[in-house]
Amino acid sequence: MRYQVWPVADPSEITTVTRDYATPGFEAPATLPASALADGQSYAWQAQTAVGESVSTWSAPCYVTIDNSRPTNAPTITSSNYAAEKWNDGGEPVEFTLSANGAADVEGFVFSWQSDVPVIGTSIGDYGIPQPVDPYTDTKYRVRADTLGGSATLTLVPPTGSGPMTLWVRSLDRAYNRSETARYDFNIKSTAPSISPAVPEPEFGQPTEFTLRPDPALQAKSPVVGYSVKTLRGQSDRTFDITARPDGTATVELALDGLYGENLQVNSKSANGWVSDAAWWGISYDTAPTVSSDTYPENGSGGGVGVPGTFTLTPKVKDVANRASAAAENSTCSRPPEAETGR
């Protein structure tokens, strides 16, 4: 394969490169020297196939303009409903306006809640053929400007329900060169729900009803439609969703069985997509049995060598005695053989 490239402004400056080996049906790339392509210049290029003594005619020329320069300015970021550098009431998606800030060749923007703004890549398909796609179809990270050098609007739900937030944005020109990064910092007050057990201190392993209530200000902005509930430190932790009533409340029955206690983590979910920060509720349990003896009192003196002692084991949680009795019925004990004494 042979390729030749020349600047449109001066067709006499032809650069030719070749690829000696190529597989039929596969891409056959060749590399141009960097000096052959100048930033801001337009070039024509064409290809020719050579097989032994047979040489094809040159293909019709294609054209490309080289753009290695990033947008001159970082974008500007504003929000109509969440003030920068202040604490804002949460409960509704954030409205952002992104502007090219005077960079005339900006085609769109790339944004993220993380400082590492995603880059644009192209996958390679069958036979080594690149598969370019419109990057603005990925609306999770990119948005096209309303006009070249213009602006775009975003409606985003923050990644967490409260606390400091930062949106990171870069402008993209038509060659997808990225500008310097701009950031928008703001803060969101807590919108966590409340968690109320039916009894102040639920017993270990006993089913207890918990009532979940939405933050009133949050409920007023958009009704809470459900909750995500997570149990922590239990013997079989799980995460599950429950549906809220029309007033935003919900109830769930749980039997807490953490040997040292258990925690609940609950997030509310609103109709407009808002997910609150987590509410926490927890309880501690002491499930270790007590041991007592009249003959050998704890931390005291009594008994002696060869003096039998009776020990009473008392459970602190229900049903342990029954389980212990069942286990004892299925076990046997034997007295160790007496040691022989020498004569």
PDB file of N, CA, C and O in Angstrom, residues 191-225:
ATOM      1  N   THR A 191     -30.803  15.301  53.765  1.00  0.00           N
ATOM      2  CA  THR A 191     -32.216  15.002  53.504  1.00  0.00           C
ATOM      3  C   THR A 191     -32.549  13.582  53.966  1.00  0.00           C
ATOM      4  O   THR A 191     -33.468  12.948  53.462  1.00  0.00           O
ATOM      5  N   ALA A 192     -31.778  13.070  54.940  1.00  0.00           N
ATOM      6  CA  ALA A 192     -31.940  11.686  55.386  1.00  0.00           C
ATOM      7  C   ALA A 192     -33.305  11.469  56.036  1.00  0.00           C
ATOM      8  O   ALA A 192     -33.851  12.357  56.698  1.00  0.00           O
ATOM      9  N   PRO A 193     -33.883  10.278  55.867  1.00  0.00           N
ATOM     10  CA  PRO A 193     -35.152   9.950  56.539  1.00  0.00           C
ATOM     11  C   PRO A 193     -34.917   9.649  58.016  1.00  0.00           C
ATOM     12  O   PRO A 193     -33.781   9.658  58.494  1.00  0.00           O
ATOM     13  N   SER A 194     -35.984   9.379  58.738  1.00  0.00           N
ATOM     14  CA  SER A 194     -35.883   8.971  60.142  1.00  0.00           C
ATOM     15  C   SER A 194     -36.265   7.495  60.264  1.00  0.00           C
ATOM     16  O   SER A 194     -37.040   6.970  59.449  1.00  0.00           O
ATOM     17  N   ILE A 195     -35.709   6.830  61.296  1.00  0.00           N
ATOM     18  CA  ILE A 195     -35.960   5.409  61.544  1.00  0.00           C
ATOM     19  C   ILE A 195     -36.463   5.273  62.974  1.00  0.00           C
ATOM     20  O   ILE A 195     -35.776   5.676  63.916  1.00  0.00           O
ATOM     21  N   SER A 196     -37.656   4.686  63.146  1.00  0.00           N
ATOM     22  CA  SER A 196     -38.240   4.563  64.492  1.00  0.00           C
ATOM     23  C   SER A 196     -38.677   3.122  64.741  1.00  0.00           C
ATOM     24  O   SER A 196     -39.585   2.620  64.062  1.00  0.00           O
ATOM     25  N   PRO A 197     -38.067   2.424  65.722  1.00  0.00           N
ATOM     26  CA  PRO A 197     -38.535   1.075  66.061  1.00  0.00           C
ATOM     27  C   PRO A 197     -39.822   1.151  66.874  1.00  0.00           C
ATOM     28  O   PRO A 197     -40.096   2.143  67.551  1.00  0.00           O
ATOM     29  N   ALA A 198     -40.619   0.077  66.818  1.00  0.00           N
ATOM     30  CA  ALA A 198     -41.885   0.048  67.573  1.00  0.00           C
ATOM     31  C   ALA A 198     -41.638   0.074  69.068  1.00  0.00           C
ATOM     32  O   ALA A 198     -42.474   0.551  69.837  1.00  0.00           O
ATOM     33  N   VAL A 199     -40.497  -0.457  69.523  1.00  0.00           N
ATOM     34  CA  VAL A 199     -40.110  -0.414  70.933  1.00  0.00           C
ATOM     35  C   VAL A 199     -38.721   0.214  71.003  1.00  0.00           C
ATOM     36  O   VAL A 199     -37.929   0.079  70.070  1.00  0.00           O
ATOM     37  N   PRO A 200     -38.410   0.913  72.079  1.00  0.00           N
ATOM     38  CA  PRO A 200     -37.126   1.624  72.136  1.00  0.00           C
ATOM     39  C   PRO A 200     -35.918   0.727  71.954  1.00  0.00           C
ATOM     40  O   PRO A 200     -34.956   1.097  71.292  1.00  0.00           O
ATOM     41  N   GLU A 201     -35.956  -0.474  72.565  1.00  0.00           N
ATOM     42  CA  GLU A 201     -34.818  -1.389  72.494  1.00  0.00           C
ATOM     43  C   GLU A 201     -35.310  -2.780  72.096  1.00  0.00           C
ATOM     44  O   GLU A 201     -35.650  -3.599  72.939  1.00  0.00           O
ATOM     45  N   PRO A 202     -35.356  -3.058  70.776  1.00  0.00           N
ATOM     46  CA  PRO A 202     -35.830  -4.370  70.317  1.00  0.00           C
ATOM     47  C   PRO A 202     -34.992  -5.503  70.912  1.00  0.00           C
ATOM     48  O   PRO A 202     -33.776  -5.384  71.059  1.00  0.00           O
ATOM     49  N   GLU A 203     -35.658  -6.609  71.264  1.00  0.00           N
ATOM     50  CA  GLU A 203     -34.951  -7.758  71.820  1.00  0.00           C
ATOM     51  C   GLU A 203     -34.199  -8.503  70.730  1.00  0.00           C
ATOM     52  O   GLU A 203     -34.607  -8.506  69.562  1.00  0.00           O
ATOM     53  N   PHE A 204     -33.147  -9.147  71.135  1.00  0.00           N
ATOM     54  CA  PHE A 204     -32.323  -9.920  70.207  1.00  0.00           C
ATOM     55  C   PHE A 204     -33.162 -11.004  69.533  1.00  0.00           C
ATOM     56  O   PHE A 204     -33.846 -11.783  70.189  1.00  0.00           O
ATOM     57  N   GLY A 205     -33.118 -11.043  68.193  1.00  0.00           N
ATOM     58  CA  GLY A 205     -33.775 -12.095  67.432  1.00  0.00           C
ATOM     59  C   GLY A 205     -35.282 -12.021  67.378  1.00  0.00           C
ATOM     60  O   GLY A 205     -35.920 -12.880  66.750  1.00  0.00           O
ATOM     61  N   GLN A 206     -35.918 -11.021  68.002  1.00  0.00           N
ATOM     62  CA  GLN A 206     -37.368 -10.924  68.014  1.00  0.00           C
ATOM     63  C   GLN A 206     -37.850  -9.974  66.923  1.00  0.00           C
ATOM     64  O   GLN A 206     -37.344  -8.855  66.792  1.00  0.00           O
ATOM     65  N   PRO A 207     -38.820 -10.386  66.086  1.00  0.00           N
ATOM     66  CA  PRO A 207     -39.320  -9.496  65.017  1.00  0.00           C
ATOM     67  C   PRO A 207     -39.818  -8.177  65.588  1.00  0.00           C
ATOM     68  O   PRO A 207     -40.577  -8.153  66.560  1.00  0.00           O
ATOM     69  N   THR A 208     -39.343  -7.093  64.984  1.00  0.00           N
ATOM     70  CA  THR A 208     -39.716  -5.746  65.423  1.00  0.00           C
ATOM     71  C   THR A 208     -40.050  -4.904  64.206  1.00  0.00           C
ATOM     72  O   THR A 208     -39.362  -4.975  63.180  1.00  0.00           O
ATOM     73  N   GLU A 209     -41.087  -4.106  64.300  1.00  0.00           N
ATOM     74  CA  GLU A 209     -41.496  -3.246  63.190  1.00  0.00           C
ATOM     75  C   GLU A 209     -40.774  -1.906  63.284  1.00  0.00           C
ATOM     76  O   GLU A 209     -40.726  -1.283  64.348  1.00  0.00           O
ATOM     77  N   PHE A 210     -40.216  -1.462  62.176  1.00  0.00           N
ATOM     78  CA  PHE A 210     -39.560  -0.157  62.072  1.00  0.00           C
ATOM     79  C   PHE A 210     -40.355   0.726  61.108  1.00  0.00           C
ATOM     80  O   PHE A 210     -40.770   0.273  60.038  1.00  0.00           O
ATOM     81  N   THR A 211     -40.557   1.976  61.507  1.00  0.00           N
ATOM     82  CA  THR A 211     -41.252   2.945  60.651  1.00  0.00           C
ATOM     83  C   THR A 211     -40.234   3.915  60.058  1.00  0.00           C
ATOM     84  O   THR A 211     -39.400   4.476  60.779  1.00  0.00           O
ATOM     85  N   LEU A 212     -40.306   4.093  58.750  1.00  0.00           N
ATOM     86  CA  LEU A 212     -39.408   4.998  58.022  1.00  0.00           C
ATOM     87  C   LEU A 212     -40.213   6.211  57.584  1.00  0.00           C
ATOM     88  O   LEU A 212     -41.285   6.075  56.980  1.00  0.00           O
ATOM     89  N   ARG A 213     -39.687   7.404  57.895  1.00  0.00           N
ATOM     90  CA  ARG A 213     -40.386   8.644  57.549  1.00  0.00           C
ATOM     91  C   ARG A 213     -39.456   9.557  56.750  1.00  0.00           C
ATOM     92  O   ARG A 213     -38.275   9.704  57.088  1.00  0.00           O
ATOM     93  N   PRO A 214     -39.978  10.214  55.708  1.00  0.00           N
ATOM     94  CA  PRO A 214     -39.129  11.077  54.875  1.00  0.00           C
ATOM     95  C   PRO A 214     -38.832  12.403  55.558  1.00  0.00           C
ATOM     96  O   PRO A 214     -39.572  12.837  56.457  1.00  0.00           O
ATOM     97  N   ASP A 215     -37.746  13.030  55.143  1.00  0.00           N
ATOM     98  CA  ASP A 215     -37.473  14.395  55.571  1.00  0.00           C
ATOM     99  C   ASP A 215     -38.613  15.286  55.085  1.00  0.00           C
ATOM    100  O   ASP A 215     -38.959  15.242  53.891  1.00  0.00           O
ATOM    101  N   PRO A 216     -39.237  16.078  55.945  1.00  0.00           N
ATOM    102  CA  PRO A 216     -40.412  16.864  55.529  1.00  0.00           C
ATOM    103  C   PRO A 216     -40.141  17.794  54.345  1.00  0.00           C
ATOM    104  O   PRO A 216     -40.962  17.895  53.431  1.00  0.00           O
ATOM    105  N   ALA A 217     -39.004  18.486  54.356  1.00  0.00           N
ATOM    106  CA  ALA A 217     -38.695  19.397  53.253  1.00  0.00           C
ATOM    107  C   ALA A 217     -38.500  18.634  51.954  1.00  0.00           C
ATOM    108  O   ALA A 217     -38.901  19.088  50.875  1.00  0.00           O
ATOM    109  N   LEU A 218     -37.900  17.468  52.061  1.00  0.00           N
ATOM    110  CA  LEU A 218     -37.712  16.633  50.871  1.00  0.00           C
ATOM    111  C   LEU A 218     -39.050  16.164  50.315  1.00  0.00           C
ATOM    112  O   LEU A 218     -39.290  16.216  49.102  1.00  0.00           O
ATOM    113  N   GLN A 219     -39.929  15.713  51.194  1.00  0.00           N
ATOM    114  CA  GLN A 219     -41.241  15.242  50.776  1.00  0.00           C
ATOM    115  C   GLN A 219     -42.038  16.347  50.089  1.00  0.00           C
ATOM    116  O   GLN A 219     -42.793  16.094  49.142  1.00  0.00           O
ATOM    117  N   ALA A 220     -41.856  17.585  50.533  1.00  0.00           N
ATOM    118  CA  ALA A 220     -42.586  18.708  49.944  1.00  0.00           C
ATOM    119  C   ALA A 220     -42.122  19.006  48.517  1.00  0.00           C
ATOM    120  O   ALA A 220     -42.910  19.472  47.685  1.00  0.00           O
ATOM    121  N   LYS A 221     -40.843  18.740  48.224  1.00  0.00           N
ATOM    122  CA  LYS A 221     -40.323  19.018  46.879  1.00  0.00           C
ATOM    123  C   LYS A 221     -40.705  17.937  45.882  1.00  0.00           C
ATOM    124  O   LYS A 221     -41.064  18.229  44.741  1.00  0.00           O
ATOM    125  N   SER A 222     -40.601  16.691  46.283  1.00  0.00           N
ATOM    126  CA  SER A 222     -40.954  15.561  45.427  1.00  0.00           C
ATOM    127  C   SER A 222     -41.235  14.373  46.318  1.00  0.00           C
ATOM    128  O   SER A 222     -40.407  14.029  47.158  1.00  0.00           O
ATOM    129  N   PRO A 223     -42.407  13.732  46.190  1.00  0.00           N
ATOM    130  CA  PRO A 223     -42.778  12.654  47.116  1.00  0.00           C
ATOM    131  C   PRO A 223     -41.759  11.512  47.129  1.00  0.00           C
ATOM    132  O   PRO A 223     -41.230  11.115  46.091  1.00  0.00           O
ATOM    133  N   VAL A 224     -41.500  11.012  48.341  1.00  0.00           N
ATOM    134  CA  VAL A 224     -40.656   9.832  48.483  1.00  0.00           C
ATOM    135  C   VAL A 224     -41.469   8.617  48.054  1.00  0.00           C
ATOM    136  O   VAL A 224     -42.585   8.398  48.528  1.00  0.00           O
ATOM    137  N   VAL A 225     -40.901   7.807  47.158  1.00  0.00           N
ATOM    138  CA  VAL A 225     -41.617   6.654  46.613  1.00  0.00           C
ATOM    139  C   VAL A 225     -41.077   5.326  47.142  1.00  0.00           C
ATOM    140  O   VAL A 225     -41.693   4.279  46.930  1.00  0.00           O
TER     141      VAL A 225
END
